[in-house]
């Protein structure tokens, strides 16, 4: 059974960097069949796709966030990570990691999500 | 940028009803649409991919259709566990989601 679990600080100060890690079990981040993705959802609002990292380190980001994003993959630890620089209150959201199937072009497995609040 | 407009934003229905949720793209997107269900406090769950393909494990009362700019998610014979929020998503470019449809018990 594929499982994903987000981890990282729940509180980040404005202008600092938000850092999250997703640990994958039941599958390998080294698979060419999936893009390892991040999606976020401000409390009570809709979903926003952030981007993904591929097994070879290639990335694809939402154009609106691209200038502030870094994503990476750690094959030995079977993890992938997200960094968002220069955060503001608008970055407060539930952050979900997900497995984007290349064949289906959809997120077929999701983490439970973690709330990150940007506040001083 | 391609925009996804979902309607209605909320919908009341009863157990056993048939409901339809629509998603319209601002330009033609072939069949590059996914549908997800999100229960309160949980992560979304994939229901339909590529407009009409049922995700493994999803009950057959869920179906999707459409191509071009107009897409529908249909739920036949609503069950109590189906009352949730539903989102469409374009599966390329910036992969935008629709605003969501909250399905409530009448």
Short mmCIF file of C-alpha atoms in Angstrom, two decimals:
data_model
loop_
_atom_site.label_atom_id
_atom_site.label_comp_id
_atom_site.label_asym_id
_atom_site.label_seq_id
_atom_site.Cartn_x
_atom_site.Cartn_y
_atom_site.Cartn_z
CA UNK A 1 0.00 0.00 0.00
CA UNK A 2 1.42 3.35 -1.06
CA UNK A 3 1.58 5.94 1.71
CA UNK A 4 2.89 9.49 1.77
CA UNK A 5 3.53 11.55 4.89
CA UNK A 6 4.33 15.25 5.05
CA UNK A 7 6.60 16.64 7.77
CA UNK A 8 7.98 20.03 8.67
CA UNK A 9 7.41 23.11 10.81
CA UNK A 10 3.82 24.19 11.30
CA UNK A 11 4.75 27.83 11.81
CA UNK A 12 6.99 29.97 9.64
CA UNK A 13 7.75 33.68 9.99
CA UNK A 14 7.03 36.09 7.15
CA UNK A 15 9.92 36.52 4.69
CA UNK A 16 11.47 33.20 5.77
CA UNK A 17 11.58 29.88 3.94
CA UNK A 18 8.94 27.19 4.28
CA UNK A 19 10.46 23.69 4.13
CA UNK A 20 8.53 20.44 3.94
CA UNK A 21 9.48 16.83 3.35
CA UNK A 22 7.34 13.98 2.07
CA UNK A 23 8.30 10.44 3.02
CA UNK A 24 7.06 7.73 0.68
CA UNK A 25 6.44 4.10 1.62
CA UNK A 26 5.17 1.29 -0.57
CA UNK A 27 6.75 2.77 -3.71
CA UNK A 28 10.07 4.22 -4.83
CA UNK A 29 10.67 7.88 -5.66
CA UNK A 30 13.18 6.50 -8.17
CA UNK A 31 10.32 5.26 -10.38
CA UNK A 32 9.97 6.86 -13.84
CA UNK A 33 6.21 6.24 -13.68
CA UNK A 34 5.39 9.10 -11.30
CA UNK A 35 5.95 12.77 -10.66
CA UNK A 36 6.25 13.57 -6.96
CA UNK A 37 3.97 16.50 -6.36
CA UNK A 38 2.95 19.23 -3.96
CA UNK A 39 -0.52 20.77 -3.75
CA UNK A 40 -1.79 23.29 -1.23
CA UNK A 41 -5.14 24.46 0.10
CA UNK A 42 -5.70 27.61 2.17
CA UNK A 43 -8.09 26.81 5.04
CA UNK A 44 -11.67 26.72 3.77
CA UNK A 45 -10.66 27.35 0.18
CA UNK A 46 -9.78 25.55 -3.04
CA UNK A 47 -6.77 23.58 -4.21
CA UNK A 48 -3.66 24.93 -5.91
CA UNK A 49 -1.09 22.76 -7.68
CA UNK A 50 2.42 23.85 -6.66
CA UNK A 51 4.62 21.62 -8.77
CA UNK A 52 6.45 18.32 -9.02
CA UNK A 53 9.88 16.75 -9.05
CA UNK A 54 10.76 13.75 -11.21
CA UNK A 55 13.04 10.86 -10.28
CA UNK A 56 15.91 12.42 -12.27
CA UNK A 57 15.59 15.76 -10.48
CA UNK A 58 13.68 17.54 -13.24
CA UNK A 59 11.01 19.87 -11.94
CA UNK A 60 7.87 21.59 -13.18
CA UNK A 61 6.36 24.46 -11.21
CA UNK A 62 3.19 26.53 -11.18
CA UNK A 63 4.13 29.70 -13.04
CA UNK A 64 2.68 31.90 -10.31
CA UNK A 65 5.03 30.42 -7.69
CA UNK A 66 8.01 29.44 -9.80
CA UNK A 67 10.37 32.21 -8.68
CA UNK A 68 10.12 31.16 -5.02
CA UNK A 69 10.23 27.37 -5.30
CA UNK A 70 12.79 24.64 -4.95
CA UNK A 71 11.99 20.94 -5.07
CA UNK A 72 14.38 18.05 -4.68
CA UNK A 73 14.37 14.31 -4.38
CA UNK A 74 16.35 12.08 -1.98
CA UNK A 75 16.39 8.56 -3.37
CA UNK A 76 18.24 6.82 -0.47
CA UNK A 77 15.72 8.20 2.04
CA UNK A 78 12.78 7.73 -0.38
CA UNK A 79 11.75 11.32 0.23
CA UNK A 80 11.12 14.48 -1.73
CA UNK A 81 11.02 18.03 -0.48
CA UNK A 82 9.62 21.50 -1.06
CA UNK A 83 11.02 24.90 -0.22
CA UNK A 84 9.08 28.13 -0.64
CA UNK A 85 11.13 31.29 -0.13
CA UNK A 86 10.00 34.71 1.09
CA UNK A 87 6.68 33.53 2.47
CA UNK A 88 3.77 35.79 3.36
CA UNK A 89 0.42 35.20 5.04
CA UNK A 90 -0.93 34.21 1.61
CA UNK A 91 1.20 31.06 1.82
CA UNK A 92 -0.71 29.85 4.88
CA UNK A 93 -2.31 26.59 3.79
CA UNK A 94 -2.61 22.85 4.16
CA UNK A 95 0.23 21.39 2.12
CA UNK A 96 -0.32 17.97 0.55
CA UNK A 97 2.25 15.80 -1.11
CA UNK A 98 1.06 13.43 -3.79
CA UNK A 99 2.05 10.85 -6.36
CA UNK A 100 1.20 12.07 -9.88
CA UNK A 101 0.80 9.12 -12.22
CA UNK A 102 2.40 9.68 -15.62
CA UNK A 103 -0.09 7.28 -17.22
CA UNK A 104 -3.21 8.72 -15.61
CA UNK A 105 -2.00 12.34 -15.45
CA UNK A 106 -3.57 12.64 -12.01
CA UNK A 107 -2.64 12.48 -8.33
CA UNK A 108 -3.61 8.95 -7.40
CA UNK A 109 -2.16 8.90 -3.88
CA UNK A 110 -2.14 11.79 -1.42
CA UNK A 111 -0.57 12.47 1.94
CA UNK A 112 -2.87 13.54 4.77
CA UNK A 113 -1.65 17.10 4.55
CA UNK A 114 0.04 19.43 7.02
CA UNK A 115 -1.00 22.93 8.01
CA UNK A 116 1.67 25.59 7.65
CA UNK A 117 0.87 28.98 9.13
CA UNK A 118 2.87 32.06 8.20
CA UNK A 119 2.86 34.45 11.13
CA UNK A 120 5.28 36.42 13.25
CA UNK B 1 -3.89 30.76 -18.60
CA UNK B 2 -6.70 28.25 -18.80
CA UNK B 3 -9.41 28.79 -16.20
CA UNK B 4 -11.67 26.07 -14.83
CA UNK B 5 -15.18 27.11 -13.80
CA UNK B 6 -17.15 24.64 -11.75
CA UNK B 7 -20.89 24.72 -11.06
CA UNK B 8 -22.85 24.73 -8.94
CA UNK B 9 -20.77 25.88 -5.96
CA UNK B 10 -23.12 23.98 -3.67
CA UNK B 11 -25.82 21.42 -4.15
CA UNK B 12 -28.39 19.81 -1.85
CA UNK B 13 -29.59 16.30 -2.57
CA UNK B 14 -31.02 13.24 -0.87
CA UNK B 15 -29.73 9.69 -0.52
CA UNK B 16 -30.68 7.83 -3.70
CA UNK B 17 -30.69 10.92 -5.93
CA UNK B 18 -28.70 11.36 -9.13
CA UNK B 19 -26.57 14.52 -9.27
CA UNK B 20 -24.45 16.18 -11.92
CA UNK B 21 -21.58 18.61 -11.41
CA UNK B 22 -20.14 20.53 -14.33
CA UNK B 23 -16.74 21.97 -15.10
CA UNK B 24 -16.07 24.34 -17.99
CA UNK B 25 -12.63 25.19 -19.34
CA UNK B 26 -11.90 28.63 -20.77
CA UNK B 27 -10.47 26.96 -23.90
CA UNK B 28 -10.55 23.50 -25.36
CA UNK B 29 -8.64 20.94 -23.32
CA UNK B 30 -9.48 17.67 -25.12
CA UNK B 31 -10.17 15.19 -22.26
CA UNK B 32 -7.47 16.41 -19.90
CA UNK B 33 -9.72 16.64 -16.84
CA UNK B 34 -9.65 14.85 -13.51
CA UNK B 35 -12.24 14.74 -10.74
CA UNK B 36 -11.52 14.45 -7.01
CA UNK B 37 -13.63 14.04 -3.89
CA UNK B 38 -12.62 15.65 -0.60
CA UNK B 39 -14.27 14.76 2.69
CA UNK B 40 -13.94 17.24 5.60
CA UNK B 41 -10.49 17.20 7.14
CA UNK B 42 -9.13 14.71 4.64
CA UNK B 43 -6.96 14.72 1.55
CA UNK B 44 -8.66 14.65 -1.84
CA UNK B 45 -9.29 11.30 -3.47
CA UNK B 46 -9.06 10.65 -7.19
CA UNK B 47 -12.37 9.56 -8.71
CA UNK B 48 -12.07 10.04 -12.48
CA UNK B 49 -9.04 10.69 -14.70
CA UNK B 50 -8.86 11.70 -18.35
CA UNK B 51 -12.49 12.85 -18.20
CA UNK B 52 -14.13 9.42 -18.13
CA UNK B 53 -11.80 6.78 -16.67
CA UNK B 54 -12.87 5.43 -13.29
CA UNK B 55 -10.03 5.18 -10.76
CA UNK B 56 -9.50 1.71 -9.36
CA UNK B 57 -11.59 1.09 -6.25
CA UNK B 58 -14.07 3.90 -6.92
CA UNK B 59 -17.71 2.76 -7.01
CA UNK B 60 -19.33 2.50 -10.43
CA UNK B 61 -22.05 4.99 -9.45
CA UNK B 62 -19.46 7.67 -10.24
CA UNK B 63 -18.96 8.54 -13.90
CA UNK B 64 -17.40 11.32 -15.92
CA UNK B 65 -17.98 12.58 -19.42
CA UNK B 66 -17.14 15.41 -21.77
CA UNK B 67 -14.44 16.69 -24.05
CA UNK B 68 -13.34 20.05 -25.38
CA UNK B 69 -14.56 22.63 -22.89
CA UNK B 70 -17.49 21.06 -21.02
CA UNK B 71 -17.25 18.19 -18.58
CA UNK B 72 -19.59 16.51 -16.12
CA UNK B 73 -19.27 14.32 -13.06
CA UNK B 74 -22.38 12.26 -12.40
CA UNK B 75 -23.14 10.38 -9.21
CA UNK B 76 -25.98 7.89 -9.46
CA UNK B 77 -27.92 6.73 -6.41
CA UNK B 78 -26.21 8.96 -3.84
CA UNK B 79 -24.92 7.23 -0.74
CA UNK B 80 -24.37 8.88 2.67
CA UNK B 81 -20.57 8.77 2.20
CA UNK B 82 -20.84 10.78 -1.04
CA UNK B 83 -21.66 14.05 0.71
CA UNK B 84 -18.37 15.88 0.31
CA UNK B 85 -16.67 18.53 -1.84
CA UNK B 86 -15.84 17.74 -5.46
CA UNK B 87 -13.12 19.37 -7.56
CA UNK B 88 -12.26 19.18 -11.22
CA UNK B 89 -8.66 19.68 -12.36
CA UNK B 90 -6.96 20.32 -15.68
CA UNK B 91 -4.11 17.83 -15.89
CA UNK B 92 -1.49 19.90 -17.72
CA UNK B 93 0.06 23.39 -17.74
CA UNK B 94 -0.45 24.87 -14.24
CA UNK B 95 -2.95 22.10 -13.48
CA UNK B 96 -5.63 24.44 -12.10
CA UNK B 97 -8.49 23.13 -10.02
CA UNK B 98 -12.08 24.24 -10.18
CA UNK B 99 -13.47 26.16 -7.23
CA UNK B 100 -15.22 23.10 -5.83
CA UNK B 101 -18.81 21.92 -5.40
CA UNK B 102 -20.07 21.18 -1.91
CA UNK B 103 -22.62 18.37 -1.99
CA UNK B 104 -24.87 18.52 1.07
CA UNK B 105 -27.66 16.38 2.40
CA UNK B 106 -31.11 17.85 1.79
#
